């Protein structure tokens, strides 16, 4: 008798776990928004009062739960052009002032002139005609200061041209330093009270933003004896406490005023300035290093400029900034996606008294795709989840890289036979580990590290190599130049990207990978299509390839041609693409695709002529292995010796094929290596296209500029990384399957429904339904038909249906049902008609589109 199993793990446990994690994250985000964000809806309070340094060099300040924009001269000048900015205060305020004007215009000084007149006023005009004034008044009691704080003539409107854009007031330390003559702490309190009340009573504020600086905390051990005798930390704490309670309304004040005191109140108080101070960053205990002061300036600019900045992508400013309300056309697009998803969800369920809720798998791809789009929009275009900045750490990068490698090696399995050169499993594995490396690179913001950027550029080139190799292999072997395959490939590559471009209000070219591989697919298709009847003639085929490569190089080098093309597309299709950005993306890897084309041709000829059976082949393989090892060592040394990534970029188009060829040679050096594959890497590789695109918004945030926090709190980043990665990979894998199914539906000439299951009912009446590995027929199986950038088009792996009442989540994750709903999905148009309707709708949306 077989022993009864005491415990059985549900085969779909990972689906249940992922869906539970997503549900918990959504609920937690919603509760946090309701309970906490109502007090600080645009995170101005977080900007001014909460944060921490992400690095030991004190260069990357992180406000709690929002992303700072690092303002450069162009950004800051655009925000403050032709306006006036005034600083009034003591030497601490003066230090902040000079760092501020240097940020606005780098040609202006970042410290006062050494002319002996340090206690004087300063005035500069930036290149953008911004008036930058400093009034020396450490007691805030001069006529100039009083006139600025309480102007005799009130500004009629908030947009009055004479009103300063920013007024920064700083005082306190001189009241302590010269208490005998100034009146000390009591005089400071009275003066501050009068100023704050005057600003509060005024019909309009004296400036767009009025900032009262906290009294700066001092480092006692570094103060001079004279300062040490008069300045005490207890007095400074008392002064800041008094400031806080005067500026922040008391609990008895009206509730509506409490909600937004830091952003819409009369005065802003950046208490966080004192939290940014570090004992190691000062020499005299009073004035701090440029890196700290520059971060304080950046906070002032984020406070003043963020919400007034055009609300277009990238959405990399989330501190003190409201998310835009969608434009009418954008709102229609979003509503259409949500409505279609809800309709599919409603129609996919039928109540059954014996089986409970049953999900119709014909609707499942649309439900998954639509739900994922909605979730992505909530993640990166609303405040449901918080976003924070990236921070590179070499230790974190090394740990994640080694941990990923260990998991990949631990899941290596070997097939029963030699699977051949660059087989499907191997290509999926290759895409997988490369994608993991790219994801780690993006998550940590390692693009500024040349020694990491350079190898990552080679990985991107390797993807394009696989594009050339895979498409060339298919077209030379199959000679299927019909438009159906073209439609299949382009829809599969661009369905997710185009949907996100409209729902997220971004630029199609910003998701550069899909446009790039789509362009190269069309180039390869046209090259092989012209004179395709002579493709068996190897010299003619090589000539075509060289001619194509030369013509394309000439086209890209003549920038006016691309600019003219984009101008025509803008006039006809109402799209706005940057020719400069696209030229950079294309020319950086413009030769590696052709190397993939020639590699495919060489592999086919070697197989056709059975060169592997030649007696000299083993010697050739050994020599190739030796050369490949030397090439890899040379490349590592070469890229490390480059002065910067910009220097390396000049070499990259001409040398990237060397490490790629070396890797391919070593990876296929023996039958053992060709038959071995890492399951984890292959799993990620099958959804590599989706992970590359979805990371922009669901794992990263701010259109890749920051990271998404499913778990609130900077200190919980490691735990957030684990949770967000699990959710991100799960959603990407589900979307990859759904996109493949929708592609089959859109490009299927023979059926009106999306075929997703295959009935294997036996004659005996019992049945077992398995999800069928339906694919868009892009290439025949069992051949070296690498089609790297089409993604995995296989059906979702599933398990045997249990003949018992099922929970709805089981139906969702396994997608098994016998119900067919042909009445819902019947689309009488053919493939050309369906795609034509889609193109027409996109054209109409482009024509009517407006930005908020």
PDB file of C-alpha atoms in Angstrom, residues 508-756:
ATOM      1  CA  UNK A 508       7.941  55.539 -27.991  1.00  0.00           C
ATOM      2  CA  UNK A 509      11.653  56.011 -28.593  1.00  0.00           C
ATOM      3  CA  UNK A 510      12.276  56.363 -24.854  1.00  0.00           C
ATOM      4  CA  UNK A 511      11.769  52.579 -24.646  1.00  0.00           C
ATOM      5  CA  UNK A 512      14.622  52.410 -27.091  1.00  0.00           C
ATOM      6  CA  UNK A 513      15.097  48.652 -27.187  1.00  0.00           C
ATOM      7  CA  UNK A 514      11.810  47.764 -28.903  1.00  0.00           C
ATOM      8  CA  UNK A 515      12.166  50.472 -31.562  1.00  0.00           C
ATOM      9  CA  UNK A 516      15.778  49.459 -32.099  1.00  0.00           C
ATOM     10  CA  UNK A 517      15.178  45.757 -32.680  1.00  0.00           C
ATOM     11  CA  UNK A 518      12.086  46.566 -34.762  1.00  0.00           C
ATOM     12  CA  UNK A 519      14.147  48.784 -37.026  1.00  0.00           C
ATOM     13  CA  UNK A 520      16.853  46.149 -37.399  1.00  0.00           C
ATOM     14  CA  UNK A 521      14.270  43.476 -38.149  1.00  0.00           C
ATOM     15  CA  UNK A 522      12.891  45.585 -40.999  1.00  0.00           C
ATOM     16  CA  UNK A 523      16.384  46.274 -42.341  1.00  0.00           C
ATOM     17  CA  UNK A 524      17.237  42.562 -42.318  1.00  0.00           C
ATOM     18  CA  UNK A 525      13.886  41.700 -43.864  1.00  0.00           C
ATOM     19  CA  UNK A 526      14.260  44.208 -46.698  1.00  0.00           C
ATOM     20  CA  UNK A 527      17.871  43.236 -47.313  1.00  0.00           C
ATOM     21  CA  UNK A 528      17.026  39.553 -47.628  1.00  0.00           C
ATOM     22  CA  UNK A 529      13.715  40.195 -49.389  1.00  0.00           C
ATOM     23  CA  UNK A 530      15.286  42.067 -52.303  1.00  0.00           C
ATOM     24  CA  UNK A 531      16.476  39.461 -54.767  1.00  0.00           C
ATOM     25  CA  UNK A 532      15.425  36.680 -52.406  1.00  0.00           C
ATOM     26  CA  UNK A 533      15.325  34.195 -55.293  1.00  0.00           C
ATOM     27  CA  UNK A 534      19.135  34.444 -55.407  1.00  0.00           C
ATOM     28  CA  UNK A 535      19.733  34.010 -51.670  1.00  0.00           C
ATOM     29  CA  UNK A 536      21.176  30.559 -52.338  1.00  0.00           C
ATOM     30  CA  UNK A 537      24.045  32.290 -54.109  1.00  0.00           C
ATOM     31  CA  UNK A 538      26.479  32.990 -51.287  1.00  0.00           C
ATOM     32  CA  UNK A 539      28.560  35.693 -53.044  1.00  0.00           C
ATOM     33  CA  UNK A 540      25.376  37.544 -53.986  1.00  0.00           C
ATOM     34  CA  UNK A 541      24.067  37.266 -50.430  1.00  0.00           C
ATOM     35  CA  UNK A 542      27.317  38.613 -48.988  1.00  0.00           C
ATOM     36  CA  UNK A 543      27.272  41.456 -51.496  1.00  0.00           C
ATOM     37  CA  UNK A 544      23.739  42.387 -50.428  1.00  0.00           C
ATOM     38  CA  UNK A 545      24.755  42.422 -46.792  1.00  0.00           C
ATOM     39  CA  UNK A 546      27.807  44.612 -47.400  1.00  0.00           C
ATOM     40  CA  UNK A 547      25.788  46.973 -49.592  1.00  0.00           C
ATOM     41  CA  UNK A 548      23.075  47.223 -46.914  1.00  0.00           C
ATOM     42  CA  UNK A 549      25.666  47.928 -44.241  1.00  0.00           C
ATOM     43  CA  UNK A 550      27.310  50.634 -46.328  1.00  0.00           C
ATOM     44  CA  UNK A 551      24.057  52.330 -47.295  1.00  0.00           C
ATOM     45  CA  UNK A 552      22.856  52.371 -43.719  1.00  0.00           C
ATOM     46  CA  UNK A 553      26.171  53.773 -42.473  1.00  0.00           C
ATOM     47  CA  UNK A 554      25.957  56.594 -45.023  1.00  0.00           C
ATOM     48  CA  UNK A 555      22.353  57.309 -44.039  1.00  0.00           C
ATOM     49  CA  UNK A 556      23.197  57.551 -40.330  1.00  0.00           C
ATOM     50  CA  UNK A 557      26.280  59.684 -40.938  1.00  0.00           C
ATOM     51  CA  UNK A 558      24.229  62.228 -42.899  1.00  0.00           C
ATOM     52  CA  UNK A 559      22.230  63.537 -39.961  1.00  0.00           C
ATOM     53  CA  UNK A 560      20.054  65.759 -42.131  1.00  0.00           C
ATOM     54  CA  UNK A 561      18.491  62.670 -43.719  1.00  0.00           C
ATOM     55  CA  UNK A 562      17.219  61.344 -40.395  1.00  0.00           C
ATOM     56  CA  UNK A 563      16.121  64.810 -39.325  1.00  0.00           C
ATOM     57  CA  UNK A 564      14.173  65.191 -42.587  1.00  0.00           C
ATOM     58  CA  UNK A 565      12.586  61.767 -42.097  1.00  0.00           C
ATOM     59  CA  UNK A 566      11.525  62.591 -38.540  1.00  0.00           C
ATOM     60  CA  UNK A 567      10.169  65.952 -39.692  1.00  0.00           C
ATOM     61  CA  UNK A 568       8.014  64.229 -42.302  1.00  0.00           C
ATOM     62  CA  UNK A 569       6.788  61.736 -39.694  1.00  0.00           C
ATOM     63  CA  UNK A 570       5.953  64.603 -37.360  1.00  0.00           C
ATOM     64  CA  UNK A 571       3.846  66.302 -40.022  1.00  0.00           C
ATOM     65  CA  UNK A 572       2.107  63.156 -41.196  1.00  0.00           C
ATOM     66  CA  UNK A 573       1.825  61.082 -38.017  1.00  0.00           C
ATOM     67  CA  UNK A 574       2.071  63.845 -35.376  1.00  0.00           C
ATOM     68  CA  UNK A 575       4.937  62.151 -33.543  1.00  0.00           C
ATOM     69  CA  UNK A 576       7.847  64.035 -32.012  1.00  0.00           C
ATOM     70  CA  UNK A 577      11.086  62.092 -32.005  1.00  0.00           C
ATOM     71  CA  UNK A 578      14.610  63.289 -31.315  1.00  0.00           C
ATOM     72  CA  UNK A 579      16.901  62.609 -34.273  1.00  0.00           C
ATOM     73  CA  UNK A 580      19.944  63.308 -32.117  1.00  0.00           C
ATOM     74  CA  UNK A 581      18.993  60.767 -29.443  1.00  0.00           C
ATOM     75  CA  UNK A 582      18.065  58.143 -32.028  1.00  0.00           C
ATOM     76  CA  UNK A 583      21.338  58.656 -33.897  1.00  0.00           C
ATOM     77  CA  UNK A 584      23.239  57.979 -30.690  1.00  0.00           C
ATOM     78  CA  UNK A 585      21.265  54.812 -29.970  1.00  0.00           C
ATOM     79  CA  UNK A 586      21.666  53.429 -33.484  1.00  0.00           C
ATOM     80  CA  UNK A 587      25.243  54.330 -34.340  1.00  0.00           C
ATOM     81  CA  UNK A 588      26.555  52.954 -31.054  1.00  0.00           C
ATOM     82  CA  UNK A 589      25.748  49.414 -32.268  1.00  0.00           C
ATOM     83  CA  UNK A 590      25.219  49.830 -35.999  1.00  0.00           C
ATOM     84  CA  UNK A 591      27.695  47.121 -37.063  1.00  0.00           C
ATOM     85  CA  UNK A 592      27.032  44.374 -34.507  1.00  0.00           C
ATOM     86  CA  UNK A 593      23.734  43.391 -36.152  1.00  0.00           C
ATOM     87  CA  UNK A 594      25.524  42.750 -39.423  1.00  0.00           C
ATOM     88  CA  UNK A 595      28.073  40.682 -37.538  1.00  0.00           C
ATOM     89  CA  UNK A 596      25.132  38.581 -36.325  1.00  0.00           C
ATOM     90  CA  UNK A 597      23.926  38.299 -39.924  1.00  0.00           C
ATOM     91  CA  UNK A 598      27.300  37.051 -41.140  1.00  0.00           C
ATOM     92  CA  UNK A 599      27.584  34.718 -38.136  1.00  0.00           C
ATOM     93  CA  UNK A 600      24.222  33.153 -39.076  1.00  0.00           C
ATOM     94  CA  UNK A 601      25.331  32.736 -42.663  1.00  0.00           C
ATOM     95  CA  UNK A 602      28.609  31.125 -41.524  1.00  0.00           C
ATOM     96  CA  UNK A 603      26.799  28.732 -39.148  1.00  0.00           C
ATOM     97  CA  UNK A 604      24.431  27.647 -41.940  1.00  0.00           C
ATOM     98  CA  UNK A 605      27.274  27.034 -44.390  1.00  0.00           C
ATOM     99  CA  UNK A 606      29.303  25.096 -41.826  1.00  0.00           C
ATOM    100  CA  UNK A 607      26.318  22.853 -41.218  1.00  0.00           C
ATOM    101  CA  UNK A 608      25.414  22.506 -44.897  1.00  0.00           C
ATOM    102  CA  UNK A 609      28.956  21.574 -45.882  1.00  0.00           C
ATOM    103  CA  UNK A 610      29.458  19.395 -42.782  1.00  0.00           C
ATOM    104  CA  UNK A 611      32.691  21.158 -41.927  1.00  0.00           C
ATOM    105  CA  UNK A 612      32.408  19.918 -38.351  1.00  0.00           C
ATOM    106  CA  UNK A 613      33.198  16.425 -39.656  1.00  0.00           C
ATOM    107  CA  UNK A 614      36.479  17.569 -41.184  1.00  0.00           C
ATOM    108  CA  UNK A 615      39.587  16.062 -39.507  1.00  0.00           C
ATOM    109  CA  UNK A 616      40.964  19.530 -38.838  1.00  0.00           C
ATOM    110  CA  UNK A 617      37.806  20.729 -37.073  1.00  0.00           C
ATOM    111  CA  UNK A 618      38.923  19.733 -33.515  1.00  0.00           C
ATOM    112  CA  UNK A 619      42.161  21.635 -34.035  1.00  0.00           C
ATOM    113  CA  UNK A 620      40.242  24.645 -35.274  1.00  0.00           C
ATOM    114  CA  UNK A 621      37.954  24.505 -32.219  1.00  0.00           C
ATOM    115  CA  UNK A 622      40.892  24.375 -29.817  1.00  0.00           C
ATOM    116  CA  UNK A 623      42.577  27.293 -31.538  1.00  0.00           C
ATOM    117  CA  UNK A 624      39.317  29.257 -31.399  1.00  0.00           C
ATOM    118  CA  UNK A 625      39.007  28.583 -27.685  1.00  0.00           C
ATOM    119  CA  UNK A 626      42.515  29.849 -27.043  1.00  0.00           C
ATOM    120  CA  UNK A 627      41.999  32.963 -29.110  1.00  0.00           C
ATOM    121  CA  UNK A 628      38.647  33.618 -27.416  1.00  0.00           C
ATOM    122  CA  UNK A 629      40.190  33.481 -23.946  1.00  0.00           C
ATOM    123  CA  UNK A 630      42.877  35.940 -25.009  1.00  0.00           C
ATOM    124  CA  UNK A 631      40.275  38.243 -26.571  1.00  0.00           C
ATOM    125  CA  UNK A 632      38.206  38.333 -23.382  1.00  0.00           C
ATOM    126  CA  UNK A 633      41.247  39.153 -21.247  1.00  0.00           C
ATOM    127  CA  UNK A 634      42.300  41.824 -23.728  1.00  0.00           C
ATOM    128  CA  UNK A 635      38.856  43.392 -23.724  1.00  0.00           C
ATOM    129  CA  UNK A 636      38.665  43.506 -19.925  1.00  0.00           C
ATOM    130  CA  UNK A 637      42.017  45.260 -19.796  1.00  0.00           C
ATOM    131  CA  UNK A 638      41.140  47.597 -22.638  1.00  0.00           C
ATOM    132  CA  UNK A 639      37.824  48.784 -21.212  1.00  0.00           C
ATOM    133  CA  UNK A 640      39.300  49.298 -17.745  1.00  0.00           C
ATOM    134  CA  UNK A 641      42.025  51.499 -19.207  1.00  0.00           C
ATOM    135  CA  UNK A 642      39.571  53.885 -20.879  1.00  0.00           C
ATOM    136  CA  UNK A 643      39.496  57.350 -19.373  1.00  0.00           C
ATOM    137  CA  UNK A 644      35.686  57.515 -19.336  1.00  0.00           C
ATOM    138  CA  UNK A 645      32.639  55.866 -20.845  1.00  0.00           C
ATOM    139  CA  UNK A 646      32.584  58.579 -23.498  1.00  0.00           C
ATOM    140  CA  UNK A 647      36.051  57.554 -24.597  1.00  0.00           C
ATOM    141  CA  UNK A 648      34.965  53.926 -24.733  1.00  0.00           C
ATOM    142  CA  UNK A 649      31.851  54.791 -26.761  1.00  0.00           C
ATOM    143  CA  UNK A 650      34.076  55.937 -29.626  1.00  0.00           C
ATOM    144  CA  UNK A 651      35.588  52.446 -29.787  1.00  0.00           C
ATOM    145  CA  UNK A 652      32.512  50.402 -29.026  1.00  0.00           C
ATOM    146  CA  UNK A 653      30.937  50.116 -32.528  1.00  0.00           C
ATOM    147  CA  UNK A 654      34.145  48.643 -33.916  1.00  0.00           C
ATOM    148  CA  UNK A 655      35.220  46.254 -31.150  1.00  0.00           C
ATOM    149  CA  UNK A 656      32.000  45.009 -29.512  1.00  0.00           C
ATOM    150  CA  UNK A 657      31.900  41.985 -31.805  1.00  0.00           C
ATOM    151  CA  UNK A 658      35.147  40.665 -30.289  1.00  0.00           C
ATOM    152  CA  UNK A 659      33.947  39.800 -26.749  1.00  0.00           C
ATOM    153  CA  UNK A 660      30.608  38.607 -28.187  1.00  0.00           C
ATOM    154  CA  UNK A 661      32.304  36.261 -30.642  1.00  0.00           C
ATOM    155  CA  UNK A 662      34.620  35.051 -27.875  1.00  0.00           C
ATOM    156  CA  UNK A 663      31.701  34.291 -25.556  1.00  0.00           C
ATOM    157  CA  UNK A 664      29.724  32.465 -28.246  1.00  0.00           C
ATOM    158  CA  UNK A 665      32.785  30.370 -29.075  1.00  0.00           C
ATOM    159  CA  UNK A 666      33.453  29.402 -25.458  1.00  0.00           C
ATOM    160  CA  UNK A 667      29.771  28.769 -24.667  1.00  0.00           C
ATOM    161  CA  UNK A 668      29.526  26.312 -27.570  1.00  0.00           C
ATOM    162  CA  UNK A 669      32.967  24.775 -27.250  1.00  0.00           C
ATOM    163  CA  UNK A 670      31.761  21.242 -26.395  1.00  0.00           C
ATOM    164  CA  UNK A 671      28.608  19.086 -26.489  1.00  0.00           C
ATOM    165  CA  UNK A 672      28.456  19.276 -22.675  1.00  0.00           C
ATOM    166  CA  UNK A 673      28.263  23.055 -22.744  1.00  0.00           C
ATOM    167  CA  UNK A 674      25.765  23.100 -25.604  1.00  0.00           C
ATOM    168  CA  UNK A 675      23.450  20.681 -23.824  1.00  0.00           C
ATOM    169  CA  UNK A 676      23.593  22.481 -20.460  1.00  0.00           C
ATOM    170  CA  UNK A 677      21.354  25.372 -19.491  1.00  0.00           C
ATOM    171  CA  UNK A 678      20.463  27.317 -16.358  1.00  0.00           C
ATOM    172  CA  UNK A 679      16.729  27.134 -15.645  1.00  0.00           C
ATOM    173  CA  UNK A 680      16.624  30.442 -13.747  1.00  0.00           C
ATOM    174  CA  UNK A 681      18.499  32.356 -16.428  1.00  0.00           C
ATOM    175  CA  UNK A 682      16.345  30.799 -19.149  1.00  0.00           C
ATOM    176  CA  UNK A 683      13.188  31.693 -17.218  1.00  0.00           C
ATOM    177  CA  UNK A 684      14.200  35.352 -17.105  1.00  0.00           C
ATOM    178  CA  UNK A 685      15.348  35.187 -20.715  1.00  0.00           C
ATOM    179  CA  UNK A 686      11.903  34.121 -21.899  1.00  0.00           C
ATOM    180  CA  UNK A 687      10.470  37.407 -20.643  1.00  0.00           C
ATOM    181  CA  UNK A 688      13.549  39.574 -21.202  1.00  0.00           C
ATOM    182  CA  UNK A 689      11.729  41.950 -23.538  1.00  0.00           C
ATOM    183  CA  UNK A 690       9.023  42.544 -20.944  1.00  0.00           C
ATOM    184  CA  UNK A 691      11.459  42.970 -18.064  1.00  0.00           C
ATOM    185  CA  UNK A 692      13.402  45.529 -20.080  1.00  0.00           C
ATOM    186  CA  UNK A 693      10.251  47.568 -20.776  1.00  0.00           C
ATOM    187  CA  UNK A 694       8.282  47.134 -17.543  1.00  0.00           C
ATOM    188  CA  UNK A 695      11.282  48.004 -15.359  1.00  0.00           C
ATOM    189  CA  UNK A 696      10.831  51.622 -16.464  1.00  0.00           C
ATOM    190  CA  UNK A 697       7.761  51.998 -14.263  1.00  0.00           C
ATOM    191  CA  UNK A 698       7.132  49.011 -11.989  1.00  0.00           C
ATOM    192  CA  UNK A 699      10.516  48.111 -10.536  1.00  0.00           C
ATOM    193  CA  UNK A 700      12.234  51.385 -11.118  1.00  0.00           C
ATOM    194  CA  UNK A 701      10.225  54.598 -10.990  1.00  0.00           C
ATOM    195  CA  UNK A 702      10.126  58.081 -12.461  1.00  0.00           C
ATOM    196  CA  UNK A 703      10.702  56.611 -15.937  1.00  0.00           C
ATOM    197  CA  UNK A 704      13.839  54.744 -14.699  1.00  0.00           C
ATOM    198  CA  UNK A 705      15.215  57.740 -12.763  1.00  0.00           C
ATOM    199  CA  UNK A 706      14.403  56.308  -9.312  1.00  0.00           C
ATOM    200  CA  UNK A 707      13.238  53.155  -7.557  1.00  0.00           C
ATOM    201  CA  UNK A 708       9.734  52.107  -6.538  1.00  0.00           C
ATOM    202  CA  UNK A 709       8.962  51.517  -2.872  1.00  0.00           C
ATOM    203  CA  UNK A 710       6.305  48.895  -2.278  1.00  0.00           C
ATOM    204  CA  UNK A 711       7.456  49.005   1.354  1.00  0.00           C
ATOM    205  CA  UNK A 712       7.609  52.545   2.728  1.00  0.00           C
ATOM    206  CA  UNK A 713      10.802  53.730   4.368  1.00  0.00           C
ATOM    207  CA  UNK A 714      14.361  54.271   3.196  1.00  0.00           C
ATOM    208  CA  UNK A 715      15.670  51.936   5.899  1.00  0.00           C
ATOM    209  CA  UNK A 716      13.571  49.099   4.475  1.00  0.00           C
ATOM    210  CA  UNK A 717      15.151  49.232   1.038  1.00  0.00           C
ATOM    211  CA  UNK A 718      16.678  45.722   1.153  1.00  0.00           C
ATOM    212  CA  UNK A 719      13.317  44.176   2.008  1.00  0.00           C
ATOM    213  CA  UNK A 720      11.619  46.324  -0.608  1.00  0.00           C
ATOM    214  CA  UNK A 721      14.142  45.117  -3.188  1.00  0.00           C
ATOM    215  CA  UNK A 722      13.204  41.486  -2.544  1.00  0.00           C
ATOM    216  CA  UNK A 723       9.455  42.105  -2.664  1.00  0.00           C
ATOM    217  CA  UNK A 724       9.470  44.453  -5.657  1.00  0.00           C
ATOM    218  CA  UNK A 725      11.775  42.137  -7.613  1.00  0.00           C
ATOM    219  CA  UNK A 726       9.494  39.160  -7.043  1.00  0.00           C
ATOM    220  CA  UNK A 727       6.421  41.138  -8.126  1.00  0.00           C
ATOM    221  CA  UNK A 728       8.252  42.661 -11.092  1.00  0.00           C
ATOM    222  CA  UNK A 729       9.516  39.346 -12.475  1.00  0.00           C
ATOM    223  CA  UNK A 730       6.124  37.713 -11.976  1.00  0.00           C
ATOM    224  CA  UNK A 731       4.260  40.505 -13.769  1.00  0.00           C
ATOM    225  CA  UNK A 732       6.825  40.513 -16.583  1.00  0.00           C
ATOM    226  CA  UNK A 733       6.485  36.769 -17.092  1.00  0.00           C
ATOM    227  CA  UNK A 734       2.697  36.946 -17.139  1.00  0.00           C
ATOM    228  CA  UNK A 735       2.711  39.870 -19.558  1.00  0.00           C
ATOM    229  CA  UNK A 736       5.152  38.015 -21.836  1.00  0.00           C
ATOM    230  CA  UNK A 737       2.727  35.119 -22.093  1.00  0.00           C
ATOM    231  CA  UNK A 738      -0.286  37.404 -22.516  1.00  0.00           C
ATOM    232  CA  UNK A 739       1.437  39.463 -25.203  1.00  0.00           C
ATOM    233  CA  UNK A 740       2.271  36.317 -27.147  1.00  0.00           C
ATOM    234  CA  UNK A 741      -1.350  35.187 -26.990  1.00  0.00           C
ATOM    235  CA  UNK A 742      -2.685  38.576 -28.058  1.00  0.00           C
ATOM    236  CA  UNK A 743      -0.195  38.610 -30.929  1.00  0.00           C
ATOM    237  CA  UNK A 744      -1.503  35.231 -32.038  1.00  0.00           C
ATOM    238  CA  UNK A 745      -5.037  36.603 -31.877  1.00  0.00           C
ATOM    239  CA  UNK A 746      -4.283  39.774 -33.826  1.00  0.00           C
ATOM    240  CA  UNK A 747      -2.213  38.022 -36.480  1.00  0.00           C
ATOM    241  CA  UNK A 748      -4.231  34.805 -36.837  1.00  0.00           C
ATOM    242  CA  UNK A 749      -5.859  34.642 -40.269  1.00  0.00           C
ATOM    243  CA  UNK A 750      -7.706  31.414 -39.719  1.00  0.00           C
ATOM    244  CA  UNK A 751      -9.448  31.919 -36.397  1.00  0.00           C
ATOM    245  CA  UNK A 752     -11.487  34.588 -34.710  1.00  0.00           C
ATOM    246  CA  UNK A 753     -10.540  33.641 -31.170  1.00  0.00           C
ATOM    247  CA  UNK A 754      -7.285  33.354 -29.351  1.00  0.00           C
ATOM    248  CA  UNK A 755      -6.341  29.641 -29.260  1.00  0.00           C
ATOM    249  CA  UNK A 756      -4.800  28.938 -25.907  1.00  0.00           C
TER     250      UNK A 756
END
